[in-house]
Structure formats: C-alpha cells, structure tokens
CSV table of C-alpha atoms and ligand atoms in Angstrom, one decimal:
chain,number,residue,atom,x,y,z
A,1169,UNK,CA,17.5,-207.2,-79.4
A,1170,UNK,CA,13.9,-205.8,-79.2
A,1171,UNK,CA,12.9,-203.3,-77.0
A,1172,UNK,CA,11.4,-205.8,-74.7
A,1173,UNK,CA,13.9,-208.2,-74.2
A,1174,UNK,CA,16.2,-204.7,-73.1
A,1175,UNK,CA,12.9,-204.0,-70.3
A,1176,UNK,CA,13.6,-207.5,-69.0
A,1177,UNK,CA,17.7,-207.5,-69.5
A,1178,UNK,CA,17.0,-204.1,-66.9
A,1179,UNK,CA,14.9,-205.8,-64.2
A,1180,UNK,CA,17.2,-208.8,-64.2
A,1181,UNK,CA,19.6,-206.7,-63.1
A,1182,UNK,CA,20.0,-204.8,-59.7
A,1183,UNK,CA,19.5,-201.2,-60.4
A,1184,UNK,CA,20.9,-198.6,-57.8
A,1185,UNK,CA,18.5,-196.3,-58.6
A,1186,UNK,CA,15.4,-196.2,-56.5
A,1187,UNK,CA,12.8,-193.7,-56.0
A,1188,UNK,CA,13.4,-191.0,-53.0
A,1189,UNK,CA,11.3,-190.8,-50.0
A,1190,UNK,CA,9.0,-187.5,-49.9
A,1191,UNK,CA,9.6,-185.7,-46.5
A,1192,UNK,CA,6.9,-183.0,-45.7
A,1193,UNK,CA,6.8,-181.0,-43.0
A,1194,UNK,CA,4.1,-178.4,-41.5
A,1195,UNK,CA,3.3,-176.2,-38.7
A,1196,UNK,CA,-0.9,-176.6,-38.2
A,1197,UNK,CA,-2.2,-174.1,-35.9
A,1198,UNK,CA,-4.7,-175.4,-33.1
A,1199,UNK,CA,-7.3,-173.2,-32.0
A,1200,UNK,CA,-8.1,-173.9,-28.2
A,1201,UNK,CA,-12.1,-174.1,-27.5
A,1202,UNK,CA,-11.7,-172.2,-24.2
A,1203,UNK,CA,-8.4,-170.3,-23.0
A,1204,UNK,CA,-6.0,-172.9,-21.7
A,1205,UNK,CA,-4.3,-171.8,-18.2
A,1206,UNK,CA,-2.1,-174.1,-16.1
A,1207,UNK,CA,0.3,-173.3,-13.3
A,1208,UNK,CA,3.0,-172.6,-15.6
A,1209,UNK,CA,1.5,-170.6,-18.5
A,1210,UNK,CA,-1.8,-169.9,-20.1
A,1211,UNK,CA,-2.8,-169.5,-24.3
A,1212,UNK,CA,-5.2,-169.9,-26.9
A,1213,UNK,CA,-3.4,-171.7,-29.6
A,1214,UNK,CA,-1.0,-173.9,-30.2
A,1215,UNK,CA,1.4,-174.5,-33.1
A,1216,UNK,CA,2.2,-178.4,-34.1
A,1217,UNK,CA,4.5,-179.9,-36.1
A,1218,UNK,CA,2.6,-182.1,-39.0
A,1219,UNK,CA,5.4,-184.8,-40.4
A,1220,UNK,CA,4.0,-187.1,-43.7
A,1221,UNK,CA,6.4,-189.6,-44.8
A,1222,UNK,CA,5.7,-190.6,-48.0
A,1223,UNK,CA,7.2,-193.6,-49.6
A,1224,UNK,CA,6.6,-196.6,-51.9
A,1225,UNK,CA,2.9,-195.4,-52.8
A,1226,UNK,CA,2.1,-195.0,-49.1
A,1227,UNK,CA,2.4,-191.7,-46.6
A,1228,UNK,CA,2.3,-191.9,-43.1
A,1229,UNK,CA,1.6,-188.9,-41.2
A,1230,UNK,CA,2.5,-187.8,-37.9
A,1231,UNK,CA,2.5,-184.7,-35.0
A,1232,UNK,CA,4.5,-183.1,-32.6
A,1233,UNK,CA,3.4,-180.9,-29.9
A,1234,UNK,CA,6.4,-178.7,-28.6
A,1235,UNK,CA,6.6,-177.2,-25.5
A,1236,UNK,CA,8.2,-173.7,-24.6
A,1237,UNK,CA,8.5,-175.9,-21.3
A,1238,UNK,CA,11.3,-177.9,-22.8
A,1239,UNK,CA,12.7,-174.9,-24.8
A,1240,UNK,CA,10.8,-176.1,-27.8
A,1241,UNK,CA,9.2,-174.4,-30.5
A,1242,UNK,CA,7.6,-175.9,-34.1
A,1243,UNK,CA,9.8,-173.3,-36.0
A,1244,UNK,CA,13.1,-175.1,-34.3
A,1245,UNK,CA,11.4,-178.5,-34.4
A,1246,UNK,CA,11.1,-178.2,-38.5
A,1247,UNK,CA,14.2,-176.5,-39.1
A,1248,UNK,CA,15.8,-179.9,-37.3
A,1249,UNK,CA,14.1,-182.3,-39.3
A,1250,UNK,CA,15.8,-180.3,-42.1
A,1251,UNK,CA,19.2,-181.0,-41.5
A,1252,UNK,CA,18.1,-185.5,-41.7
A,1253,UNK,CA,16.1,-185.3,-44.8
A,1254,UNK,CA,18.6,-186.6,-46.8
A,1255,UNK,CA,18.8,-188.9,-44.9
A,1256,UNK,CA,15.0,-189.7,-44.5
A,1257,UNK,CA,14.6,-189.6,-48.2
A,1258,UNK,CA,17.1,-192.7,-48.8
A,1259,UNK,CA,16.4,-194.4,-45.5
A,1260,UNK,CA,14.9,-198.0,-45.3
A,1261,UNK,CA,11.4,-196.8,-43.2
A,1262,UNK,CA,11.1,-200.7,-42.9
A,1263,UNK,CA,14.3,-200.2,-40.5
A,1264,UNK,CA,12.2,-198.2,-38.5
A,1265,UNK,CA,14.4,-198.5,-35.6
A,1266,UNK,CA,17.3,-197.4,-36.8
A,1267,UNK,CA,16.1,-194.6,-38.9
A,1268,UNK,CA,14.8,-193.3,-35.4
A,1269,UNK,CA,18.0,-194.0,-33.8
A,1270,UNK,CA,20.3,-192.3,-36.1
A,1271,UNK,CA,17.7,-189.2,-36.3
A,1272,UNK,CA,18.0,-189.3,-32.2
A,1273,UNK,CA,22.0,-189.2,-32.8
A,1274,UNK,CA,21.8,-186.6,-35.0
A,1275,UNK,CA,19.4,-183.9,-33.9
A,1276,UNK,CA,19.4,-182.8,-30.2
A,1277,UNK,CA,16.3,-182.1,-28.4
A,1278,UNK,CA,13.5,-181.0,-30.2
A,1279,UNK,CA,11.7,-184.6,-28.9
A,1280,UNK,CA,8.5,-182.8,-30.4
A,1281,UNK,CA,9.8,-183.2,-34.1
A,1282,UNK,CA,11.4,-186.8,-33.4
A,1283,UNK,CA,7.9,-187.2,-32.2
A,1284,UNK,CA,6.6,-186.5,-35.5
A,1285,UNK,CA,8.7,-187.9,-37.4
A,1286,UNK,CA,8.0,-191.3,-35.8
A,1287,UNK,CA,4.6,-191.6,-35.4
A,1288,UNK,CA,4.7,-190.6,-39.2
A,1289,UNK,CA,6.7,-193.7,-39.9
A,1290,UNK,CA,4.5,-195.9,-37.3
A,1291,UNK,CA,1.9,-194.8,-39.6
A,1292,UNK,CA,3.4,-195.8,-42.7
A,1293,UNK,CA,4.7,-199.2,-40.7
A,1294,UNK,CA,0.9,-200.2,-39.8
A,1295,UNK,CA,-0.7,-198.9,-43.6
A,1296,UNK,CA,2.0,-201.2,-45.2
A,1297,UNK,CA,1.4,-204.1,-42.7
A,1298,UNK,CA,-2.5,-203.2,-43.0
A,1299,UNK,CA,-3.1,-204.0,-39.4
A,1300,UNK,CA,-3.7,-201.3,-36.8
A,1301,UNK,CA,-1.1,-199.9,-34.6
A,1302,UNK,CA,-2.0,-201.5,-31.6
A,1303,UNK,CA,-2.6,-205.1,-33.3
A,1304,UNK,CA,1.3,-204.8,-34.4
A,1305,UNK,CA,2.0,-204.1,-30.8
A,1306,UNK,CA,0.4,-207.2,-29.8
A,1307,UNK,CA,-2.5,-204.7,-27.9
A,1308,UNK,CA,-6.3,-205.8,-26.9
A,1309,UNK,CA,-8.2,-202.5,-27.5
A,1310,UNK,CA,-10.7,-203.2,-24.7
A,1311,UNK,CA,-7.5,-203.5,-22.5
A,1312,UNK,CA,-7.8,-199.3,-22.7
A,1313,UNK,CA,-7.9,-197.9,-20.0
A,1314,UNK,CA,-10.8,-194.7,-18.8
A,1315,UNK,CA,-9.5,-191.4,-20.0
A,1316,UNK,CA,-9.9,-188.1,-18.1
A,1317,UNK,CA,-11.1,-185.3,-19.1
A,1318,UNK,CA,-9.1,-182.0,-18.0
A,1319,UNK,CA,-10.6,-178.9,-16.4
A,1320,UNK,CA,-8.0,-176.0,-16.7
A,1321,UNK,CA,-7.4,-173.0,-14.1
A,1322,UNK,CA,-10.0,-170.7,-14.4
A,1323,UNK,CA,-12.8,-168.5,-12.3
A,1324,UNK,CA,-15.4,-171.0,-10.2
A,1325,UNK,CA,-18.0,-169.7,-12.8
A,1326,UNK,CA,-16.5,-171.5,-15.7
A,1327,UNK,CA,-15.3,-174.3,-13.9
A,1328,UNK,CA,-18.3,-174.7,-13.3
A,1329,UNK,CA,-19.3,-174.7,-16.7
A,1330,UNK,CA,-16.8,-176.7,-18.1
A,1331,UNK,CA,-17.6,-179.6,-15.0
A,1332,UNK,CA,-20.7,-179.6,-17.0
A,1333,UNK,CA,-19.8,-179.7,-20.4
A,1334,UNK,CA,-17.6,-182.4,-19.5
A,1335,UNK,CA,-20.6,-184.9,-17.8
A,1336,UNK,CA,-20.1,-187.8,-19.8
A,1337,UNK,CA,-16.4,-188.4,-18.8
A,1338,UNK,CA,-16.4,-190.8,-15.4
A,1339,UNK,CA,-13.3,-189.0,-14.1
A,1340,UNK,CA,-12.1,-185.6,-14.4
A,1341,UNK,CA,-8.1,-184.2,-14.4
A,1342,UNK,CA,-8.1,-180.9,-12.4
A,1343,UNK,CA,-5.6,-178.2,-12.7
A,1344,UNK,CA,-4.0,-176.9,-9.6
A,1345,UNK,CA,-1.2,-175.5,-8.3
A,1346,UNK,CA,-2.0,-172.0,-7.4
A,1347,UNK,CA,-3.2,-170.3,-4.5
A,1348,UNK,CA,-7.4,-170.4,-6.3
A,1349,UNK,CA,-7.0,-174.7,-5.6
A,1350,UNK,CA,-9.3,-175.2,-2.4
A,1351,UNK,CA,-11.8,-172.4,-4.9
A,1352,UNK,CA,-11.1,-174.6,-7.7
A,1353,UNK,CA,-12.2,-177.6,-5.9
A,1354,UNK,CA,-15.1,-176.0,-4.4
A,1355,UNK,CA,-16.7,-175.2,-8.1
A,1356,UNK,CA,-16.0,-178.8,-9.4
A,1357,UNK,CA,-17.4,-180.3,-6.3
A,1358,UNK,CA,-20.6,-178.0,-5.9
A,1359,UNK,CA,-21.4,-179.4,-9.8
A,1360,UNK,CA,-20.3,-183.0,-9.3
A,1361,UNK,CA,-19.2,-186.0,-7.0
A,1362,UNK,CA,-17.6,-187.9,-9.4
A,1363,UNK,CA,-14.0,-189.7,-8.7
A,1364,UNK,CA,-10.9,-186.6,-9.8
A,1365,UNK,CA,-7.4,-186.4,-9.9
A,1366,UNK,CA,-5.2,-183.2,-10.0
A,1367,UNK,CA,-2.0,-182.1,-11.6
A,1368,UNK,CA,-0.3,-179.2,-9.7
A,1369,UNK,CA,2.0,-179.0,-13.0
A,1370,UNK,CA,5.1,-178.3,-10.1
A,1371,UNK,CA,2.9,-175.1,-9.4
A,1372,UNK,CA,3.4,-176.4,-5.3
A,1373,UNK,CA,7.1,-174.2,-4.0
A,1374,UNK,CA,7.6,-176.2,-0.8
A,1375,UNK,CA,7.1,-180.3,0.7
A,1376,UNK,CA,5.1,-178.7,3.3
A,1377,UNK,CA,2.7,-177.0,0.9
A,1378,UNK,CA,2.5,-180.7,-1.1
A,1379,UNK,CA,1.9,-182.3,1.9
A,1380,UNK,CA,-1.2,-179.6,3.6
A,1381,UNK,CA,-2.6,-179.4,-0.3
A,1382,UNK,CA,-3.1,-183.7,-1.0
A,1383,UNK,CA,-4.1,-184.2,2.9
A,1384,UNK,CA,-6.6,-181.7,2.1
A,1385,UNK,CA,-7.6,-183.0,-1.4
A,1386,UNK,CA,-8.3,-186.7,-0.6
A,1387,UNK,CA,-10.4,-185.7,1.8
A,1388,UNK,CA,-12.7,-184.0,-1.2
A,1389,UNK,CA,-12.3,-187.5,-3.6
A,1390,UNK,CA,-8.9,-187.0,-5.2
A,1391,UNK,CA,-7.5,-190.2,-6.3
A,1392,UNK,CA,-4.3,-189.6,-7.6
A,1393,UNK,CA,-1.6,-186.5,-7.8
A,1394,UNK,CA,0.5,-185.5,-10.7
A,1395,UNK,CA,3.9,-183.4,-10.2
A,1396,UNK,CA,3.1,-181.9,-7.2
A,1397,UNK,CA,6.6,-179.8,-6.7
A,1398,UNK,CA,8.9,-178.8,-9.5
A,1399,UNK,CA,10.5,-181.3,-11.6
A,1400,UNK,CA,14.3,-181.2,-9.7
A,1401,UNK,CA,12.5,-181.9,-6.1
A,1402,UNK,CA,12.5,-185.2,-6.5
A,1403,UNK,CA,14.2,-185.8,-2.5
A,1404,UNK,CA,11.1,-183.3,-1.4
A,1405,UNK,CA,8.6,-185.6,-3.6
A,1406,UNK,CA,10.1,-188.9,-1.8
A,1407,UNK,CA,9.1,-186.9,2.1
A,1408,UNK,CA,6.0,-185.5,0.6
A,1409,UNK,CA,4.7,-189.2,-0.8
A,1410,UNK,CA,6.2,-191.1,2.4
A,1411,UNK,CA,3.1,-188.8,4.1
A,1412,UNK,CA,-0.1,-189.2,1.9
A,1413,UNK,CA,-1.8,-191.7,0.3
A,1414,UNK,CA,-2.8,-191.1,-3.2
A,1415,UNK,CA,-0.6,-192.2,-5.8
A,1416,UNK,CA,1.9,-189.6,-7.0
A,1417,UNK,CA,3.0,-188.9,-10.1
A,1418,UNK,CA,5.7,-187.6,-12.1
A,1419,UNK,CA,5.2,-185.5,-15.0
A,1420,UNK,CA,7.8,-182.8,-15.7
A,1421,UNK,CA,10.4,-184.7,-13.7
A,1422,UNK,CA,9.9,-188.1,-16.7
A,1423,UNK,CA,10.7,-186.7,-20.4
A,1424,UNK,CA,13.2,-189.3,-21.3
A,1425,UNK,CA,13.9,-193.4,-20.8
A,1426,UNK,CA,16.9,-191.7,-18.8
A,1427,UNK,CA,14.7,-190.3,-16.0
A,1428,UNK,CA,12.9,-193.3,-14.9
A,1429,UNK,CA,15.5,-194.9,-12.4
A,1430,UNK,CA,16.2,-191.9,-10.4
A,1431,UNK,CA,12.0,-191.6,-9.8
A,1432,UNK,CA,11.6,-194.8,-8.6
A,1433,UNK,CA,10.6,-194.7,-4.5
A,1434,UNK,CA,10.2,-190.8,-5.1
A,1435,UNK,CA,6.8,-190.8,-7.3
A,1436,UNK,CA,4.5,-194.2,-7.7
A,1437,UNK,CA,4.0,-193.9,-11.0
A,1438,UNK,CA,5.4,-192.1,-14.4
A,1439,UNK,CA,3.4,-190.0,-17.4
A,1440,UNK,CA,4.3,-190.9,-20.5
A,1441,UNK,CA,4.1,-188.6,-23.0
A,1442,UNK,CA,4.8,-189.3,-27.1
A,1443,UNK,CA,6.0,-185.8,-27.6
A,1444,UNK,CA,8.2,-185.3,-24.6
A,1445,UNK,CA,9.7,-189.3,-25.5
A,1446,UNK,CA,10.0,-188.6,-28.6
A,1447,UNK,CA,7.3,-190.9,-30.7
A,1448,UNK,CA,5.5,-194.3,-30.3
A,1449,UNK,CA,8.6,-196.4,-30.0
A,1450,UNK,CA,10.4,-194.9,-27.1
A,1451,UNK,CA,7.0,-194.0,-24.9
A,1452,UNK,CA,6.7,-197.9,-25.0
A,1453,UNK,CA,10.1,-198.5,-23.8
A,1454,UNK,CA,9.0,-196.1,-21.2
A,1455,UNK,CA,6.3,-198.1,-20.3
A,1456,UNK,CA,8.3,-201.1,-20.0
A,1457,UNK,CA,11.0,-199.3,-18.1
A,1458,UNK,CA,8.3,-197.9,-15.6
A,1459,UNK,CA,6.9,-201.6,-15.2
A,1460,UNK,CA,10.5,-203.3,-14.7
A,1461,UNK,CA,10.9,-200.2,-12.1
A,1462,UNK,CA,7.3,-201.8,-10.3
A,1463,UNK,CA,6.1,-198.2,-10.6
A,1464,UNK,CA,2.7,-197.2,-12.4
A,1465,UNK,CA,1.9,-196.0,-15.7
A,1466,UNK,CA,0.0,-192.7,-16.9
A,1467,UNK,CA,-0.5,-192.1,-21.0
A,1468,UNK,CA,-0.7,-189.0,-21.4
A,1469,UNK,CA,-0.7,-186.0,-24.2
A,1470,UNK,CA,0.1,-182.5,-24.5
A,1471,UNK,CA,-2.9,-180.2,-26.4
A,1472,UNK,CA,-2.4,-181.8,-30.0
A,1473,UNK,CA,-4.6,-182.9,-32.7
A,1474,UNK,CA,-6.4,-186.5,-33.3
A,1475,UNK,CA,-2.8,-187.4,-34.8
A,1476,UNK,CA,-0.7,-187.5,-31.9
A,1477,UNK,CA,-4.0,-188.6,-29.2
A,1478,UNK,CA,-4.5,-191.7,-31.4
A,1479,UNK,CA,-0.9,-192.6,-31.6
A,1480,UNK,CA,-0.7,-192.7,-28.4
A,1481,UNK,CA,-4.0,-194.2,-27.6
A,1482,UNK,CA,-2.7,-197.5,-29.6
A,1483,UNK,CA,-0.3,-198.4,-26.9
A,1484,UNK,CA,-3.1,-197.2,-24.0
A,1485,UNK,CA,-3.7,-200.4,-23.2
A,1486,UNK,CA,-0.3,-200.6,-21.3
A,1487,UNK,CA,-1.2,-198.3,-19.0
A,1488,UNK,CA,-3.5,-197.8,-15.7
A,1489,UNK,CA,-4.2,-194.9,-16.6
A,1490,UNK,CA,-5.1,-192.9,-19.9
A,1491,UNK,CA,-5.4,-188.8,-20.1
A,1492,UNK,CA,-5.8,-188.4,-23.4
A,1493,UNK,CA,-8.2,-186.0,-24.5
A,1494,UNK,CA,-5.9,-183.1,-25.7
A,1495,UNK,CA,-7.9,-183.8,-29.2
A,1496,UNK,CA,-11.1,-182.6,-27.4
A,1497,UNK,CA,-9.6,-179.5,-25.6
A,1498,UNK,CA,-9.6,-178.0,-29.8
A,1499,UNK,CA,-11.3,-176.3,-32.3
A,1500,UNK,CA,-10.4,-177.5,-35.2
A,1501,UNK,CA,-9.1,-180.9,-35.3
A,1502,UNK,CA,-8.2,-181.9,-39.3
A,1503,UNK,CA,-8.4,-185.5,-38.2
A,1504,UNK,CA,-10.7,-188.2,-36.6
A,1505,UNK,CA,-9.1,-190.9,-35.2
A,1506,UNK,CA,-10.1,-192.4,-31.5
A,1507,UNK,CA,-13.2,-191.6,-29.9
A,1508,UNK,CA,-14.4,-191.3,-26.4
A,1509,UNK,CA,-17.7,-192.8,-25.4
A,1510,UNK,CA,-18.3,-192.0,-22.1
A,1511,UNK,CA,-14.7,-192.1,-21.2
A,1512,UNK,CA,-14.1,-195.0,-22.9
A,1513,UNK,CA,-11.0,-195.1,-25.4
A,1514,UNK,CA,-12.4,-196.7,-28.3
A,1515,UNK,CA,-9.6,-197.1,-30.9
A,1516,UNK,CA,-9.8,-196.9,-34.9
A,1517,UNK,CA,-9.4,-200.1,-36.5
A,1518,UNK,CA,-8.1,-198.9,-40.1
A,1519,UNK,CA,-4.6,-199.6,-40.6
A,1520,UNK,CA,-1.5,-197.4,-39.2
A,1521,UNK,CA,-3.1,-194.5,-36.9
A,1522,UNK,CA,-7.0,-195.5,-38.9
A,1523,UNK,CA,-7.2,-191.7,-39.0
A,1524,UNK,CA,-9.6,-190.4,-41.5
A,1525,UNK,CA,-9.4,-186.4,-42.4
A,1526,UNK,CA,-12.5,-184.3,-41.0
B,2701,MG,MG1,0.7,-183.1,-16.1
C-alpha cells in the first residue's frame, strides 16, 4: 500500500478528530468625544467586551457593552465566557441557536458578554452564508428607520454646542431627568426647531413629576418619552401615560423577552437593546414579542463601537424607531460599519456585520 492509497483509506473513513474552535476575548477601551452624563451616572470611557470566534477559516467578531446599571462589568463578562469555551471550541457555530441557548443555561447574567458572543457568531453565520445580516433576516435596508442623535446632560453652553455639531441628524434624543430639564430644553430650542424626543433614564421620583414634566415638554415639540420613572413603577407609568399623549417608552424596565408582557398597557412601546437582550437573536424575538403585544418598537444601543451599532442596525428595519448612534458618541471607533447620512441608517452590504477595520 502506497502512501497515497493510506491518504484516501483516511478520508474514507469518519475521523473524530476535528480542528477546535479559536475563542478570543478582549476588553477595548472607548474613549468618549465629550463627557457622557445621564440621570443615573456620568464618564469618559467605557470598557467593551470584543468576542472573535474563529472557526473553519472564518472569524466572526462581536461586542458587548456592560452596564454597572445591570451589575455588569467587562472584567465579569470575560471571566464568564471562560467557564463555556470548552464548550464554544467543540460547538457546531452552524447550531447557532443552541450554542446560544446552552451558553444562556449556563452563564447567569452578564447579557453584555452573551451579547458578544452572539453577534460574534451572527458574524461568522453571515461571512459563511456570504450575504449580509439583514438579507439572512429576510430585511429591506431602506426599511431603516431615522436614527437620533443623543444630546447628554450638560451646561446650556455646550448643549448648545453639541445641538450644533449634531445639524445633520433630523431628530435629536435629549437627556433629562434632573431638575436642569426646562434649562436643557431652553438651549436645544434657542439653537434649533427640529422634531426631539427625551429619555428621563427613570431620573423622574414621582407620577406627578412625569405627568407636569411631558405636559410641559410637548408643548416645546417632544414627540415621544423614554422611561420616565424608575424601572419598578410600572403601575405609576400606566396613570402617568393614561394622562399625556406622546408615546411612552420603556427602557430600564425591558432587558429581557421576560419583561415584555407585564409593560404592555403601562408603556406604548419597548427599547430593544442587543446588550441588555443578550445579542442579535433574542433582541429579534423581542421585537416580535413587542409586536404580538401591539406595542411599538425602539432599537436602541448603549455607547459601543461600530461592532455592536451595526449589529443591531441589521434588524433596524423592524423597528419605528432607530437610536443608534452610540458609534458616533466615540473617539476611537476600530471599525466602520453603518453610516448615517443625514440620519439615515445606511447599512454595509459585505457579508456578516460588512465591517471593515479603521
Ligand atoms: Mg434610554
């Protein structure tokens, strides 16, 4: 027997042995281009989790931004992936959905590195396939909706300036939710007349506060509300909405599929996030949730890198509404991915995410 003919006896035969998955992890460090303050907490960076997923001659990468709101941290969020990747590097990624469902049973919170972890293998998923993500979701790109632009707490002088800076987006998010907001409003209006909506990020303590705060702001061209009280007030949210008449929307008070029922005839609407879902796959069973529930649908992202902002920009077409600009709030993006011309989402068409490095 030659040498060849043992070659060929080999690959007639079903060998166990197949080549491991590469799992790596990383935490990338985002540089904010001006101070980011909220109603909850203020910074200047913000640490990410990176997830590639190598396998079969093809990597797929991913992000997750965790939030100390959800008792999350990057540090925790790798140290969980550690305890699967013996799993992940003899998974199937092809079984997609149950790789994702096991990791789910086996790791507990952390949604920021499940988050990574799946839009890694979504990536992978669409390079393989060679079709963009939002072709394998069955998604028209010019379905996507207008994203906003977000103006974060700060003095009337540099709200002013960031108004500004921000002139080519058609609608602006506003941060509210402390006792500056009718100031706030005053320096975005005094620059511009264009259509706004606010997110109080639960920073509102009582109904009656809710209530006097939205009267007020429709009156100044607020279209829609995000999380006016704090996440558990969902009985004060039902009063609050039963007495204004801009859509409200829940935020803190939607992380999981879980939440949706109990919001439903509370808030009008849901904002989906990838990194408080957990990835691509169950933000669009969110959506579909939210839709079977007749209530609205926000996309939205947390400060994160062109990774995570494309990903979810591939199923923004779902939604009314798309506020994904947490990619433009940065420094020092590694990645290009979806742009925004003139508010417009206009999505990559390369296969997987169609990110290309900066
Ligand atoms: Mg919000």
């Amino acid at each position: 027997m030659t040498r060849r003919d043992l070659f060929h006896l080999a690959g007639a035969c079903s060998i166990p042995w197949q080549a491991k998955n590469r799992i790596e992890t990383e935490v990338v460090r985002l540089r904010l281009r001006h101070t980011w303050t909220v109603a909850t907490s203020t910074s200047d960076y913000r640490d990410n989790i990176y997830v590639r997923f190598n396998a079969q001659g093809v990597a797929g990468l991913g992000e997750g931004a965790p939030l100390a709101r959800y008792r999350e941290s990057a540090r925790e969020g790798v140290q969980a992936l550690e305890k699967v990747r013996a799993y992940l590097e003899t998974c199937d990624p092809w079984q997609f959905t149950k790789v994702l469902a096991e990791v789910f049973g086996r790791i507990p919170g952390n949604y920021a590195a499940k988050c990574a972890l799946d839009i890694a293998l979504m990536d992978w998923v669409g390079k393989k396939l060679g079709v963009p993500l939002y072709r394998y979701f069955g998604l028209d790109p010019r379905d996507a909706p207008l994203t906003t632009f977000s103006i974060g707490i700060d003095t009337p002088e540099i709200t002013r300036q960031k108004v500004r800076e921000a002139a080519e987006f058609p609608v602006l998010k506003i941060k509210v939710g402390l006792d500056t907001d009718e100031a706030t409003i005053a320096a975005v209006r005094s620059v511009t007349d264009k259509p706004l909506r606010v997110d109080a990020n639960e920073g509102w303590k009582s109904r009656e506060e809710a209530v006097r705060k939205i009267l007020w702001l429709e009156k100044q061209g607020v279209e829609l509300v995000e999380q006016p009280l704090p996440a558990h007030m969902i009985e004060e949210t039902a009063w609050v909405r039963e007495r204004v008449n801009i859509p409200v929307i829940a935020d803190e008070a939607c992380l999981h599929p879980e939440d949706i029922p109990k919001l439903a005839g509370a808030f009008d609407g849901v904002n989906v996030k990838l990194a408080k879902a957990g990835g691509i796959q169950t933000a669009w069973r969110m959506i579909h949730m939210a839709r079977a529930l007749g209530m609205k649908v926000m996309l939205g992202c947390m400060i994160e890198s062109s990774v995570a902002v494309t990903a979810a920009a591939h199923l923004s077409p779902l939604a009314d509404w798309a506020d994904l600009d947490g990619n433009l709030l940065i420094a020092n993006d590694p990645y290009r991915g979806v742009r925004v011309e003139r508010g417009r989402l206009i999505l990559p068409e390369g296969p997987g995410l169609g990110l290309t490095a900066t």
